[in-house]
Amino acid sequence: MSGKTSQEGERHLAFVEIVLEPGWKTYWRAPGDAGGLPPSFDWSKSTNLASADVMFPAPQRFIDKSGNTIGYHDGLILPVAIAPTNDGEPVALAVDLQYGICKDVCVPIDVSLSLTIAPDEADPLTPETAQALDSVPRAQDKLRDGDPALIEAEADLGGAQPKISIAARFPQGVTGAEAFLEAPHGLFLPIPELVGRPSADGVLTFEAALGSDVDLAALKGKPVTVTLVGEAGSSFATFVAK
């Protein structure tokens, strides 16, 4: 774990790096239809820490004999925005991290990391940490050229075939475009699938069929986050499942 100060502002950043051997993968916050162990962080042993906001770079879909999963290969750097309890004092970070890696078999990993960030620390970002930050999906009001834009997202929970529908524009091409879903409290949502062909201006429609493995009653009224990933950028948005 390394610590830096972002060149985008005065916030402190730490970076958690997961190094993977060739052929291995690790998981996003929502691991996908086939399951998996997403990273979990326990910062309770830290001192002078008000909050630690872990940011996940845009993931990808993997399709293999186990099914569809969401995650990363070759390695992963997770930026963490650090807010101290008392400004002007060092932050002593201590995290117990659990995550899963998978090749032919899946292996749970438990590690403990520590780092002290001085209040005046201002090391420049490395190319790797800068790329990790740039790869974090952006909100709809902070899109850059190439980022996909959400047009519409809605949940039909009461019909004969419950589903979530998503329409999004991918301005730099639709090759490899994906939409991923997350619900709070660990509620499972499937990976949406592409429906039909793109429009002339790059609008794609995705649908996620909500089968018996989705708790519709628990999902109703909850915020659902849509993460859109394209070849030239990524973004996220939230809507309420009604």
PDB file of C-alpha atoms in Angstrom:
ATOM      1  CA  MET A   1       0.000   0.000   0.000  1.00  0.00           C
ATOM      2  CA  SER A   2       1.371   3.388  -0.979  1.00  0.00           C
ATOM      3  CA  GLY A   3       0.308   6.914  -0.120  1.00  0.00           C
ATOM      4  CA  LYS A   4       0.228  10.027  -2.296  1.00  0.00           C
ATOM      5  CA  THR A   5      -1.499  13.381  -2.587  1.00  0.00           C
ATOM      6  CA  SER A   6      -3.689  13.749  -5.635  1.00  0.00           C
ATOM      7  CA  GLN A   7      -2.640  16.345  -8.173  1.00  0.00           C
ATOM      8  CA  GLU A   8      -6.370  17.017  -8.686  1.00  0.00           C
ATOM      9  CA  GLY A   9      -6.709  18.625  -5.247  1.00  0.00           C
ATOM     10  CA  GLU A  10      -5.583  18.509  -1.634  1.00  0.00           C
ATOM     11  CA  ARG A  11      -7.126  15.168  -0.763  1.00  0.00           C
ATOM     12  CA  HIS A  12      -4.836  12.409   0.441  1.00  0.00           C
ATOM     13  CA  LEU A  13      -4.804   9.143  -1.433  1.00  0.00           C
ATOM     14  CA  ALA A  14      -3.598   5.661  -0.650  1.00  0.00           C
ATOM     15  CA  PHE A  15      -3.297   2.950  -3.272  1.00  0.00           C
ATOM     16  CA  VAL A  16      -3.870  -0.751  -2.664  1.00  0.00           C
ATOM     17  CA  GLU A  17      -2.223  -2.918  -5.316  1.00  0.00           C
ATOM     18  CA  ILE A  18      -3.184  -6.522  -6.010  1.00  0.00           C
ATOM     19  CA  VAL A  19      -0.577  -8.309  -8.126  1.00  0.00           C
ATOM     20  CA  LEU A  20      -1.795 -11.299 -10.149  1.00  0.00           C
ATOM     21  CA  GLU A  21       0.079 -14.052 -11.920  1.00  0.00           C
ATOM     22  CA  PRO A  22      -0.760 -14.571 -15.633  1.00  0.00           C
ATOM     23  CA  GLY A  23      -4.108 -16.313 -16.086  1.00  0.00           C
ATOM     24  CA  TRP A  24      -5.496 -15.271 -12.704  1.00  0.00           C
ATOM     25  CA  LYS A  25      -8.322 -12.813 -12.069  1.00  0.00           C
ATOM     26  CA  THR A  26      -9.804 -10.986  -9.108  1.00  0.00           C
ATOM     27  CA  TYR A  27     -13.248  -9.534  -8.532  1.00  0.00           C
ATOM     28  CA  TRP A  28     -15.104  -6.221  -8.666  1.00  0.00           C
ATOM     29  CA  ARG A  29     -17.467  -4.996  -5.907  1.00  0.00           C
ATOM     30  CA  ALA A  30     -20.214  -7.131  -7.473  1.00  0.00           C
ATOM     31  CA  PRO A  31     -18.571 -10.368  -8.638  1.00  0.00           C
ATOM     32  CA  GLY A  32     -21.189 -11.375 -11.234  1.00  0.00           C
ATOM     33  CA  ASP A  33     -23.662 -14.158 -11.920  1.00  0.00           C
ATOM     34  CA  ALA A  34     -21.221 -16.998 -11.173  1.00  0.00           C
ATOM     35  CA  GLY A  35     -20.238 -15.566  -7.799  1.00  0.00           C
ATOM     36  CA  GLY A  36     -16.819 -14.838  -6.374  1.00  0.00           C
ATOM     37  CA  LEU A  37     -15.251 -13.031  -3.428  1.00  0.00           C
ATOM     38  CA  PRO A  38     -15.147  -9.233  -3.869  1.00  0.00           C
ATOM     39  CA  PRO A  39     -12.619  -7.173  -1.903  1.00  0.00           C
ATOM     40  CA  SER A  40     -13.637  -6.197   1.619  1.00  0.00           C
ATOM     41  CA  PHE A  41     -11.802  -3.681   3.796  1.00  0.00           C
ATOM     42  CA  ASP A  42     -11.655  -3.296   7.573  1.00  0.00           C
ATOM     43  CA  TRP A  43     -10.042   0.039   8.518  1.00  0.00           C
ATOM     44  CA  SER A  44     -10.989  -0.110  12.209  1.00  0.00           C
ATOM     45  CA  LYS A  45      -7.371  -0.384  13.417  1.00  0.00           C
ATOM     46  CA  SER A  46      -6.438   2.942  11.787  1.00  0.00           C
ATOM     47  CA  THR A  47      -5.913   6.150  13.782  1.00  0.00           C
ATOM     48  CA  ASN A  48      -6.885   9.703  12.843  1.00  0.00           C
ATOM     49  CA  LEU A  49      -9.027   8.302  10.033  1.00  0.00           C
ATOM     50  CA  ALA A  50     -12.496   9.767   9.469  1.00  0.00           C
ATOM     51  CA  SER A  51     -13.170   7.866   6.245  1.00  0.00           C
ATOM     52  CA  ALA A  52     -11.512   5.719   3.584  1.00  0.00           C
ATOM     53  CA  ASP A  53     -13.371   5.729   0.261  1.00  0.00           C
ATOM     54  CA  VAL A  54     -12.184   2.852  -1.958  1.00  0.00           C
ATOM     55  CA  MET A  55     -12.546   3.624  -5.671  1.00  0.00           C
ATOM     56  CA  PHE A  56     -12.771   0.783  -8.178  1.00  0.00           C
ATOM     57  CA  PRO A  57     -11.463   1.204 -11.739  1.00  0.00           C
ATOM     58  CA  ALA A  58     -13.819   0.102 -14.506  1.00  0.00           C
ATOM     59  CA  PRO A  59     -14.046  -3.707 -14.533  1.00  0.00           C
ATOM     60  CA  GLN A  60     -14.645  -6.172 -17.352  1.00  0.00           C
ATOM     61  CA  ARG A  61     -16.800  -9.254 -17.865  1.00  0.00           C
ATOM     62  CA  PHE A  62     -15.231 -12.715 -17.921  1.00  0.00           C
ATOM     63  CA  ILE A  63     -17.035 -15.638 -19.539  1.00  0.00           C
ATOM     64  CA  ASP A  64     -15.692 -19.075 -18.707  1.00  0.00           C
ATOM     65  CA  LYS A  65     -16.880 -22.516 -17.606  1.00  0.00           C
ATOM     66  CA  SER A  66     -18.040 -21.105 -14.247  1.00  0.00           C
ATOM     67  CA  GLY A  67     -20.305 -18.543 -15.940  1.00  0.00           C
ATOM     68  CA  ASN A  68     -20.168 -14.742 -16.073  1.00  0.00           C
ATOM     69  CA  THR A  69     -18.031 -12.873 -13.567  1.00  0.00           C
ATOM     70  CA  ILE A  70     -16.933  -9.243 -13.258  1.00  0.00           C
ATOM     71  CA  GLY A  71     -13.419  -8.216 -12.341  1.00  0.00           C
ATOM     72  CA  TYR A  72      -9.834  -7.698 -13.413  1.00  0.00           C
ATOM     73  CA  HIS A  73      -6.861  -9.598 -14.786  1.00  0.00           C
ATOM     74  CA  ASP A  74      -3.103  -8.886 -14.760  1.00  0.00           C
ATOM     75  CA  GLY A  75      -3.388  -6.862 -11.534  1.00  0.00           C
ATOM     76  CA  LEU A  76      -5.365  -4.099  -9.916  1.00  0.00           C
ATOM     77  CA  ILE A  77      -4.641  -0.763  -8.238  1.00  0.00           C
ATOM     78  CA  LEU A  78      -7.430   0.597  -6.030  1.00  0.00           C
ATOM     79  CA  PRO A  79      -7.247   4.305  -5.169  1.00  0.00           C
ATOM     80  CA  VAL A  80      -8.470   5.149  -1.665  1.00  0.00           C
ATOM     81  CA  ALA A  81      -9.504   8.707  -0.757  1.00  0.00           C
ATOM     82  CA  ILE A  82      -8.429   9.380   2.827  1.00  0.00           C
ATOM     83  CA  ALA A  83     -10.095  11.930   5.122  1.00  0.00           C
ATOM     84  CA  PRO A  84      -8.375  12.552   8.484  1.00  0.00           C
ATOM     85  CA  THR A  85     -10.289  13.100  11.697  1.00  0.00           C
ATOM     86  CA  ASN A  86      -7.907  15.926  12.649  1.00  0.00           C
ATOM     87  CA  ASP A  87      -6.360  17.986   9.861  1.00  0.00           C
ATOM     88  CA  GLY A  88      -2.660  18.652  10.225  1.00  0.00           C
ATOM     89  CA  GLU A  89      -1.927  15.328  11.931  1.00  0.00           C
ATOM     90  CA  PRO A  90      -0.589  12.104  10.401  1.00  0.00           C
ATOM     91  CA  VAL A  91      -3.026   9.387   9.370  1.00  0.00           C
ATOM     92  CA  ALA A  92      -1.932   5.894  10.425  1.00  0.00           C
ATOM     93  CA  LEU A  93      -3.707   3.529   8.059  1.00  0.00           C
ATOM     94  CA  ALA A  94      -4.189  -0.121   8.970  1.00  0.00           C
ATOM     95  CA  VAL A  95      -6.432  -2.325   6.872  1.00  0.00           C
ATOM     96  CA  ASP A  96      -7.399  -5.979   6.978  1.00  0.00           C
ATOM     97  CA  LEU A  97      -8.145  -6.864   3.362  1.00  0.00           C
ATOM     98  CA  GLN A  98      -9.922  -9.957   2.111  1.00  0.00           C
ATOM     99  CA  TYR A  99     -10.316 -10.727  -1.585  1.00  0.00           C
ATOM    100  CA  GLY A 100     -10.545 -13.667  -3.958  1.00  0.00           C
ATOM    101  CA  ILE A 101      -8.380 -14.726  -6.881  1.00  0.00           C
ATOM    102  CA  CYS A 102      -9.340 -17.364  -9.406  1.00  0.00           C
ATOM    103  CA  LYS A 103      -7.820 -19.412 -12.226  1.00  0.00           C
ATOM    104  CA  ASP A 104      -8.832 -23.068 -12.330  1.00  0.00           C
ATOM    105  CA  VAL A 105      -9.726 -22.853  -8.643  1.00  0.00           C
ATOM    106  CA  CYS A 106     -10.682 -19.842  -6.537  1.00  0.00           C
ATOM    107  CA  VAL A 107      -8.555 -18.895  -3.544  1.00  0.00           C
ATOM    108  CA  PRO A 108      -9.506 -16.505  -0.707  1.00  0.00           C
ATOM    109  CA  ILE A 109      -6.698 -14.162   0.355  1.00  0.00           C
ATOM    110  CA  ASP A 110      -6.368 -12.349   3.693  1.00  0.00           C
ATOM    111  CA  VAL A 111      -3.703  -9.671   4.168  1.00  0.00           C
ATOM    112  CA  SER A 112      -3.022  -6.853   6.624  1.00  0.00           C
ATOM    113  CA  LEU A 113      -1.471  -3.614   5.352  1.00  0.00           C
ATOM    114  CA  SER A 114      -0.330  -0.445   7.074  1.00  0.00           C
ATOM    115  CA  LEU A 115       0.874   2.991   6.034  1.00  0.00           C
ATOM    116  CA  THR A 116       1.374   6.389   7.670  1.00  0.00           C
ATOM    117  CA  ILE A 117       0.543   9.481   5.602  1.00  0.00           C
ATOM    118  CA  ALA A 118       2.058  12.736   6.807  1.00  0.00           C
ATOM    119  CA  PRO A 119      -0.185  15.817   6.578  1.00  0.00           C
ATOM    120  CA  ASP A 120       2.248  17.610   4.234  1.00  0.00           C
ATOM    121  CA  GLU A 121       3.017  14.610   2.012  1.00  0.00           C
ATOM    122  CA  ALA A 122       2.742  15.588  -1.638  1.00  0.00           C
ATOM    123  CA  ASP A 123       4.511  12.971  -3.720  1.00  0.00           C
ATOM    124  CA  PRO A 124       3.536  13.023  -7.412  1.00  0.00           C
ATOM    125  CA  LEU A 125       1.387  10.274  -8.812  1.00  0.00           C
ATOM    126  CA  THR A 126       3.116   7.536 -10.751  1.00  0.00           C
ATOM    127  CA  PRO A 127       1.872   6.661 -14.256  1.00  0.00           C
ATOM    128  CA  GLU A 128       0.281   3.521 -12.798  1.00  0.00           C
ATOM    129  CA  THR A 129      -1.578   5.270  -9.977  1.00  0.00           C
ATOM    130  CA  ALA A 130      -2.622   8.105 -12.290  1.00  0.00           C
ATOM    131  CA  GLN A 131      -4.054   5.564 -14.741  1.00  0.00           C
ATOM    132  CA  ALA A 132      -5.922   3.812 -11.923  1.00  0.00           C
ATOM    133  CA  LEU A 133      -7.514   7.111 -10.900  1.00  0.00           C
ATOM    134  CA  ASP A 134      -8.395   7.959 -14.494  1.00  0.00           C
ATOM    135  CA  SER A 135     -10.034   4.543 -14.929  1.00  0.00           C
ATOM    136  CA  VAL A 136     -12.531   5.074 -12.091  1.00  0.00           C
ATOM    137  CA  PRO A 137     -16.024   5.555 -13.629  1.00  0.00           C
ATOM    138  CA  ARG A 138     -17.282   9.140 -13.536  1.00  0.00           C
ATOM    139  CA  ALA A 139     -20.647  10.542 -12.491  1.00  0.00           C
ATOM    140  CA  GLN A 140     -23.032  11.713 -15.209  1.00  0.00           C
ATOM    141  CA  ASP A 141     -22.336  15.392 -14.449  1.00  0.00           C
ATOM    142  CA  LYS A 142     -18.565  14.866 -14.810  1.00  0.00           C
ATOM    143  CA  LEU A 143     -18.352  12.941 -18.061  1.00  0.00           C
ATOM    144  CA  ARG A 144     -15.373  13.317 -20.366  1.00  0.00           C
ATOM    145  CA  ASP A 145     -15.255  12.843 -24.115  1.00  0.00           C
ATOM    146  CA  GLY A 146     -15.696   9.141 -24.785  1.00  0.00           C
ATOM    147  CA  ASP A 147     -17.501   8.317 -21.549  1.00  0.00           C
ATOM    148  CA  PRO A 148     -20.824   6.507 -21.979  1.00  0.00           C
ATOM    149  CA  ALA A 149     -23.896   8.493 -20.930  1.00  0.00           C
ATOM    150  CA  LEU A 150     -26.970   6.974 -19.327  1.00  0.00           C
ATOM    151  CA  ILE A 151     -30.173   7.907 -21.138  1.00  0.00           C
ATOM    152  CA  GLU A 152     -32.686   5.887 -19.148  1.00  0.00           C
ATOM    153  CA  ALA A 153     -32.798   3.136 -16.536  1.00  0.00           C
ATOM    154  CA  GLU A 154     -35.896   1.632 -15.001  1.00  0.00           C
ATOM    155  CA  ALA A 155     -37.035  -1.476 -13.166  1.00  0.00           C
ATOM    156  CA  ASP A 156     -40.241  -3.358 -13.920  1.00  0.00           C
ATOM    157  CA  LEU A 157     -40.749  -5.345 -10.733  1.00  0.00           C
ATOM    158  CA  GLY A 158     -44.443  -6.093 -11.005  1.00  0.00           C
ATOM    159  CA  GLY A 159     -44.849  -7.541 -14.479  1.00  0.00           C
ATOM    160  CA  ALA A 160     -45.035 -11.153 -15.563  1.00  0.00           C
ATOM    161  CA  GLN A 161     -41.349 -10.988 -16.523  1.00  0.00           C
ATOM    162  CA  PRO A 162     -39.604  -8.602 -14.106  1.00  0.00           C
ATOM    163  CA  LYS A 163     -36.563  -6.890 -15.554  1.00  0.00           C
ATOM    164  CA  ILE A 164     -34.286  -3.865 -15.474  1.00  0.00           C
ATOM    165  CA  SER A 165     -33.903  -1.945 -18.739  1.00  0.00           C
ATOM    166  CA  ILE A 166     -31.028   0.418 -19.525  1.00  0.00           C
ATOM    167  CA  ALA A 167     -30.434   2.730 -22.488  1.00  0.00           C
ATOM    168  CA  ALA A 168     -27.037   4.379 -22.835  1.00  0.00           C
ATOM    169  CA  ARG A 169     -25.045   6.212 -25.476  1.00  0.00           C
ATOM    170  CA  PHE A 170     -21.470   5.103 -26.196  1.00  0.00           C
ATOM    171  CA  PRO A 171     -20.071   8.014 -28.247  1.00  0.00           C
ATOM    172  CA  GLN A 172     -16.752   6.400 -29.198  1.00  0.00           C
ATOM    173  CA  GLY A 173     -18.127   3.074 -30.419  1.00  0.00           C
ATOM    174  CA  VAL A 174     -20.091   0.183 -29.026  1.00  0.00           C
ATOM    175  CA  THR A 175     -17.504  -2.602 -29.269  1.00  0.00           C
ATOM    176  CA  GLY A 176     -17.119  -4.273 -25.902  1.00  0.00           C
ATOM    177  CA  ALA A 177     -19.748  -2.067 -24.249  1.00  0.00           C
ATOM    178  CA  GLU A 178     -21.069  -3.376 -20.930  1.00  0.00           C
ATOM    179  CA  ALA A 179     -23.558  -2.365 -18.238  1.00  0.00           C
ATOM    180  CA  PHE A 180     -23.235  -3.687 -14.684  1.00  0.00           C
ATOM    181  CA  LEU A 181     -25.701  -3.406 -11.797  1.00  0.00           C
ATOM    182  CA  GLU A 182     -25.349  -3.081  -8.026  1.00  0.00           C
ATOM    183  CA  ALA A 183     -27.947  -2.965  -5.278  1.00  0.00           C
ATOM    184  CA  PRO A 184     -27.385  -2.209  -1.580  1.00  0.00           C
ATOM    185  CA  HIS A 185     -27.124  -4.696   1.291  1.00  0.00           C
ATOM    186  CA  GLY A 186     -25.641  -7.403  -0.922  1.00  0.00           C
ATOM    187  CA  LEU A 187     -28.822  -7.866  -2.967  1.00  0.00           C
ATOM    188  CA  PHE A 188     -28.015  -9.916  -6.049  1.00  0.00           C
ATOM    189  CA  LEU A 189     -28.645  -8.499  -9.521  1.00  0.00           C
ATOM    190  CA  PRO A 190     -27.687 -10.299 -12.759  1.00  0.00           C
ATOM    191  CA  ILE A 191     -25.462  -8.871 -15.464  1.00  0.00           C
ATOM    192  CA  PRO A 192     -27.559  -7.085 -18.121  1.00  0.00           C
ATOM    193  CA  GLU A 193     -27.400  -8.420 -21.652  1.00  0.00           C
ATOM    194  CA  LEU A 194     -27.389  -6.414 -24.873  1.00  0.00           C
ATOM    195  CA  VAL A 195     -30.754  -6.276 -26.645  1.00  0.00           C
ATOM    196  CA  GLY A 196     -30.995  -5.552 -30.359  1.00  0.00           C
ATOM    197  CA  ARG A 197     -28.597  -3.458 -32.394  1.00  0.00           C
ATOM    198  CA  PRO A 198     -27.127  -0.020 -31.637  1.00  0.00           C
ATOM    199  CA  SER A 199     -28.849   3.057 -32.982  1.00  0.00           C
ATOM    200  CA  ALA A 200     -27.133   5.287 -35.514  1.00  0.00           C
ATOM    201  CA  ASP A 201     -25.834   7.561 -32.741  1.00  0.00           C
ATOM    202  CA  GLY A 202     -24.451   4.762 -30.593  1.00  0.00           C
ATOM    203  CA  VAL A 203     -27.337   4.116 -28.200  1.00  0.00           C
ATOM    204  CA  LEU A 204     -27.458   0.597 -26.785  1.00  0.00           C
ATOM    205  CA  THR A 205     -30.222  -1.117 -24.849  1.00  0.00           C
ATOM    206  CA  PHE A 206     -29.487  -3.661 -22.118  1.00  0.00           C
ATOM    207  CA  GLU A 207     -31.893  -5.810 -20.133  1.00  0.00           C
ATOM    208  CA  ALA A 208     -31.441  -7.841 -16.962  1.00  0.00           C
ATOM    209  CA  ALA A 209     -34.093 -10.480 -16.402  1.00  0.00           C
ATOM    210  CA  LEU A 210     -34.957 -10.658 -12.704  1.00  0.00           C
ATOM    211  CA  GLY A 211     -35.534 -14.326 -12.004  1.00  0.00           C
ATOM    212  CA  SER A 212     -36.220 -16.286  -8.834  1.00  0.00           C
ATOM    213  CA  ASP A 213     -32.692 -15.598  -7.567  1.00  0.00           C
ATOM    214  CA  VAL A 214     -33.555 -11.876  -7.202  1.00  0.00           C
ATOM    215  CA  ASP A 215     -35.438 -10.724  -4.080  1.00  0.00           C
ATOM    216  CA  LEU A 216     -37.946  -8.393  -5.746  1.00  0.00           C
ATOM    217  CA  ALA A 217     -39.603  -7.336  -2.501  1.00  0.00           C
ATOM    218  CA  ALA A 218     -36.282  -6.342  -0.960  1.00  0.00           C
ATOM    219  CA  LEU A 219     -35.229  -4.561  -4.157  1.00  0.00           C
ATOM    220  CA  LYS A 220     -38.337  -2.360  -4.397  1.00  0.00           C
ATOM    221  CA  GLY A 221     -37.585   1.246  -3.441  1.00  0.00           C
ATOM    222  CA  LYS A 222     -33.841   0.658  -3.271  1.00  0.00           C
ATOM    223  CA  PRO A 223     -31.201   2.642  -5.199  1.00  0.00           C
ATOM    224  CA  VAL A 224     -29.597   0.693  -8.022  1.00  0.00           C
ATOM    225  CA  THR A 225     -26.243   1.759  -9.452  1.00  0.00           C
ATOM    226  CA  VAL A 226     -25.545   1.298 -13.159  1.00  0.00           C
ATOM    227  CA  THR A 227     -21.898   1.226 -14.224  1.00  0.00           C
ATOM    228  CA  LEU A 228     -21.319   1.682 -17.947  1.00  0.00           C
ATOM    229  CA  VAL A 229     -18.016   0.540 -19.421  1.00  0.00           C
ATOM    230  CA  GLY A 230     -16.854   1.235 -22.961  1.00  0.00           C
ATOM    231  CA  GLU A 231     -13.528   1.067 -24.759  1.00  0.00           C
ATOM    232  CA  ALA A 232     -12.981   4.828 -24.419  1.00  0.00           C
ATOM    233  CA  GLY A 233     -14.340   5.531 -20.934  1.00  0.00           C
ATOM    234  CA  SER A 234     -16.729   4.596 -18.156  1.00  0.00           C
ATOM    235  CA  SER A 235     -19.403   6.184 -15.995  1.00  0.00           C
ATOM    236  CA  PHE A 236     -22.019   5.439 -13.356  1.00  0.00           C
ATOM    237  CA  ALA A 237     -25.490   6.584 -12.356  1.00  0.00           C
ATOM    238  CA  THR A 238     -28.090   5.618  -9.765  1.00  0.00           C
ATOM    239  CA  PHE A 239     -31.845   5.146 -10.058  1.00  0.00           C
ATOM    240  CA  VAL A 240     -34.531   3.849  -7.709  1.00  0.00           C
ATOM    241  CA  ALA A 241     -36.153   0.485  -8.413  1.00  0.00           C
ATOM    242  CA  LYS A 242     -39.921   1.104  -8.316  1.00  0.00           C
TER     243      LYS A 242
END
